[in-house]
Coordinates of C-alpha atoms in Angstrom, one line a residue:
X1 CA 73.3 102.6 105.5
X2 CA 74.8 103.9 102.5
X3 CA 71.5 105.1 101.0
X4 CA 70.7 107.2 103.9
X5 CA 74.3 108.8 103.9
X6 CA 73.7 110.1 100.1
X7 CA 70.4 111.3 101.1
X8 CA 71.8 113.1 103.8
X9 CA 74.2 114.9 101.6
X10 CA 71.9 115.6 98.8
X11 CA 68.2 115.7 98.3
X12 CA 68.7 114.9 94.7
X13 CA 71.1 112.2 93.7
X14 CA 72.0 109.8 90.9
X15 CA 70.6 106.3 92.1
X16 CA 72.3 104.5 89.2
X17 CA 75.7 105.9 90.1
X18 CA 75.1 105.1 93.8
X19 CA 74.4 101.6 92.9
X20 CA 77.4 101.2 91.1
X21 CA 79.5 102.8 93.8
X22 CA 77.9 100.5 96.4
X23 CA 78.5 97.5 94.3
X24 CA 82.2 98.4 93.6
X25 CA 82.9 98.8 97.2
X26 CA 81.1 95.5 97.9
X27 CA 83.3 93.7 95.4
X28 CA 86.7 95.1 96.7
X29 CA 85.3 94.6 100.4
X30 CA 85.1 98.2 101.6
X31 CA 81.2 98.6 101.6
X32 CA 81.0 98.1 105.6
X33 CA 83.9 100.5 106.1
X34 CA 82.2 103.1 104.0
X35 CA 79.0 102.7 105.9
X36 CA 80.7 102.9 109.3
X37 CA 83.1 105.7 108.6
X38 CA 80.2 107.9 107.3
X39 CA 78.9 108.0 110.8
X40 CA 81.9 108.8 112.5
X41 CA 81.6 112.0 114.5
X42 CA 85.2 113.0 113.0
X43 CA 84.2 113.0 109.7
X44 CA 84.7 116.3 107.6
X45 CA 81.3 117.7 106.1
X46 CA 81.0 120.5 103.5
X47 CA 77.2 120.8 103.5
X48 CA 77.2 123.3 101.0
X49 CA 79.4 121.3 98.8
X50 CA 77.5 118.1 99.3
X51 CA 80.7 116.5 100.3
X52 CA 82.0 114.5 103.2
X53 CA 85.6 113.3 103.8
X54 CA 86.2 110.4 106.2
X55 CA 89.3 108.6 107.2
X56 CA 89.4 106.5 103.8
X57 CA 86.6 107.6 101.4
X58 CA 85.1 110.7 99.5
X59 CA 81.3 110.9 100.0
X60 CA 79.9 113.2 96.9
X61 CA 76.1 113.6 97.3
X62 CA 75.8 115.8 94.2
X63 CA 76.9 112.8 91.9
X64 CA 76.1 110.0 94.4
X65 CA 79.6 108.7 94.4
X66 CA 81.7 107.2 97.2
X67 CA 85.2 107.0 96.1
X68 CA 88.3 105.5 98.3
X69 CA 91.0 108.0 98.3
X70 CA 93.2 105.1 97.0
X71 CA 91.2 105.1 93.5
X72 CA 91.4 108.9 93.0
X73 CA 94.4 109.3 90.4
X74 CA 93.8 113.0 89.4
X75 CA 91.8 115.8 91.2
X76 CA 91.4 119.2 89.8
X77 CA 89.3 122.5 89.6
X78 CA 87.1 123.0 86.5
X79 CA 85.6 126.4 85.8
X80 CA 82.6 126.5 83.5
X81 CA 82.0 129.6 81.7
X82 CA 79.3 131.0 79.9
X83 CA 79.8 133.9 77.4
X84 CA 83.1 134.7 79.5
X85 CA 81.1 134.6 82.9
X86 CA 81.9 132.1 85.5
X87 CA 78.7 130.0 86.1
X88 CA 80.3 127.0 88.1
X89 CA 83.5 126.4 89.8
X90 CA 83.7 122.5 90.2
X91 CA 85.9 119.9 91.9
X92 CA 86.7 117.1 89.8
X93 CA 88.4 113.6 90.3
X94 CA 89.8 111.3 87.7
X95 CA 89.6 107.6 89.1
X96 CA 92.5 105.2 88.4
X97 CA 90.5 103.4 85.8
X98 CA 89.7 106.4 83.8
X99 CA 86.0 107.8 84.8
X100 CA 85.7 111.5 85.7
X101 CA 83.6 112.2 88.6
X102 CA 82.2 115.8 89.8
X103 CA 82.8 115.7 93.5
X104 CA 81.4 119.4 94.1
X105 CA 79.2 120.6 91.2
X106 CA 79.3 124.5 91.8
X107 CA 81.1 127.2 93.9
X108 CA 83.9 125.1 95.0
X109 CA 86.3 127.6 96.6
X110 CA 89.9 127.4 96.5
X111 CA 90.2 126.5 100.5
X112 CA 87.7 123.8 100.1
X113 CA 89.5 122.5 97.0
X114 CA 93.0 122.8 99.2
X115 CA 91.4 120.9 102.1
X116 CA 90.1 118.1 99.7
X117 CA 93.5 117.7 97.9
X118 CA 95.3 117.6 101.2
X119 CA 93.2 114.9 102.5
X120 CA 93.6 112.9 99.3
X121 CA 97.2 113.2 99.0
X122 CA 97.8 112.1 102.6
X123 CA 96.1 108.7 101.8
X124 CA 97.3 108.6 97.9
X125 CA 100.5 110.5 97.4
X126 CA 100.5 109.5 93.6
X127 CA 97.4 111.5 93.0
X128 CA 97.8 114.3 90.5
X129 CA 96.7 117.6 91.9
X130 CA 95.7 120.8 89.4
X131 CA 94.9 120.9 85.9
X132 CA 97.8 121.1 83.2
X133 CA 98.4 119.5 79.6
X134 CA 101.0 117.5 81.1
X135 CA 99.1 116.4 84.0
X136 CA 96.3 115.3 81.6
X137 CA 98.8 113.3 79.4
X138 CA 100.2 111.5 82.7
X139 CA 96.7 110.6 84.0
X140 CA 95.7 109.2 80.8
X141 CA 99.1 107.2 80.6
X142 CA 98.4 106.0 84.2
X143 CA 95.0 105.0 83.2
X144 CA 96.1 103.0 80.0
X145 CA 98.6 101.2 82.5
X146 CA 95.9 100.4 85.0
X147 CA 93.6 99.2 82.5
X148 CA 96.5 96.9 80.9
X149 CA 97.2 95.3 84.4
X150 CA 93.6 94.8 85.6
X151 CA 91.9 93.4 82.6
X152 CA 88.8 91.4 83.6

């Protein structure tokens, strides 16, 4: 099921992160939904970015993560430069528990980022979109509050 889906999105994937994603989805009772939605014919696939967007999940083949939209707290574009030359434009997601996940590792276009942001906002209107100092502070504050209320 899920292993095949990551293989379909990316020939090289992080098996440890995939296993953690699967374990987490199982723990919150969403693993079967993630598996079924991946095979839905209406899923939006961005093969060049190795990303798929279903009704409730983002499947990031490059990083091996499967994230429910409800767990994405921040979404922003990151531009990597070397000696002033842009070498990668990434789409990064910050989860509600403070983990940072690269959804698209390189060449993420503004149209792609806008379509992912729109999909995430439809399912999670509290998600922060875009990078700024104030959003970074607000995200860190929300993570702190989340961790305080969800201690194991």
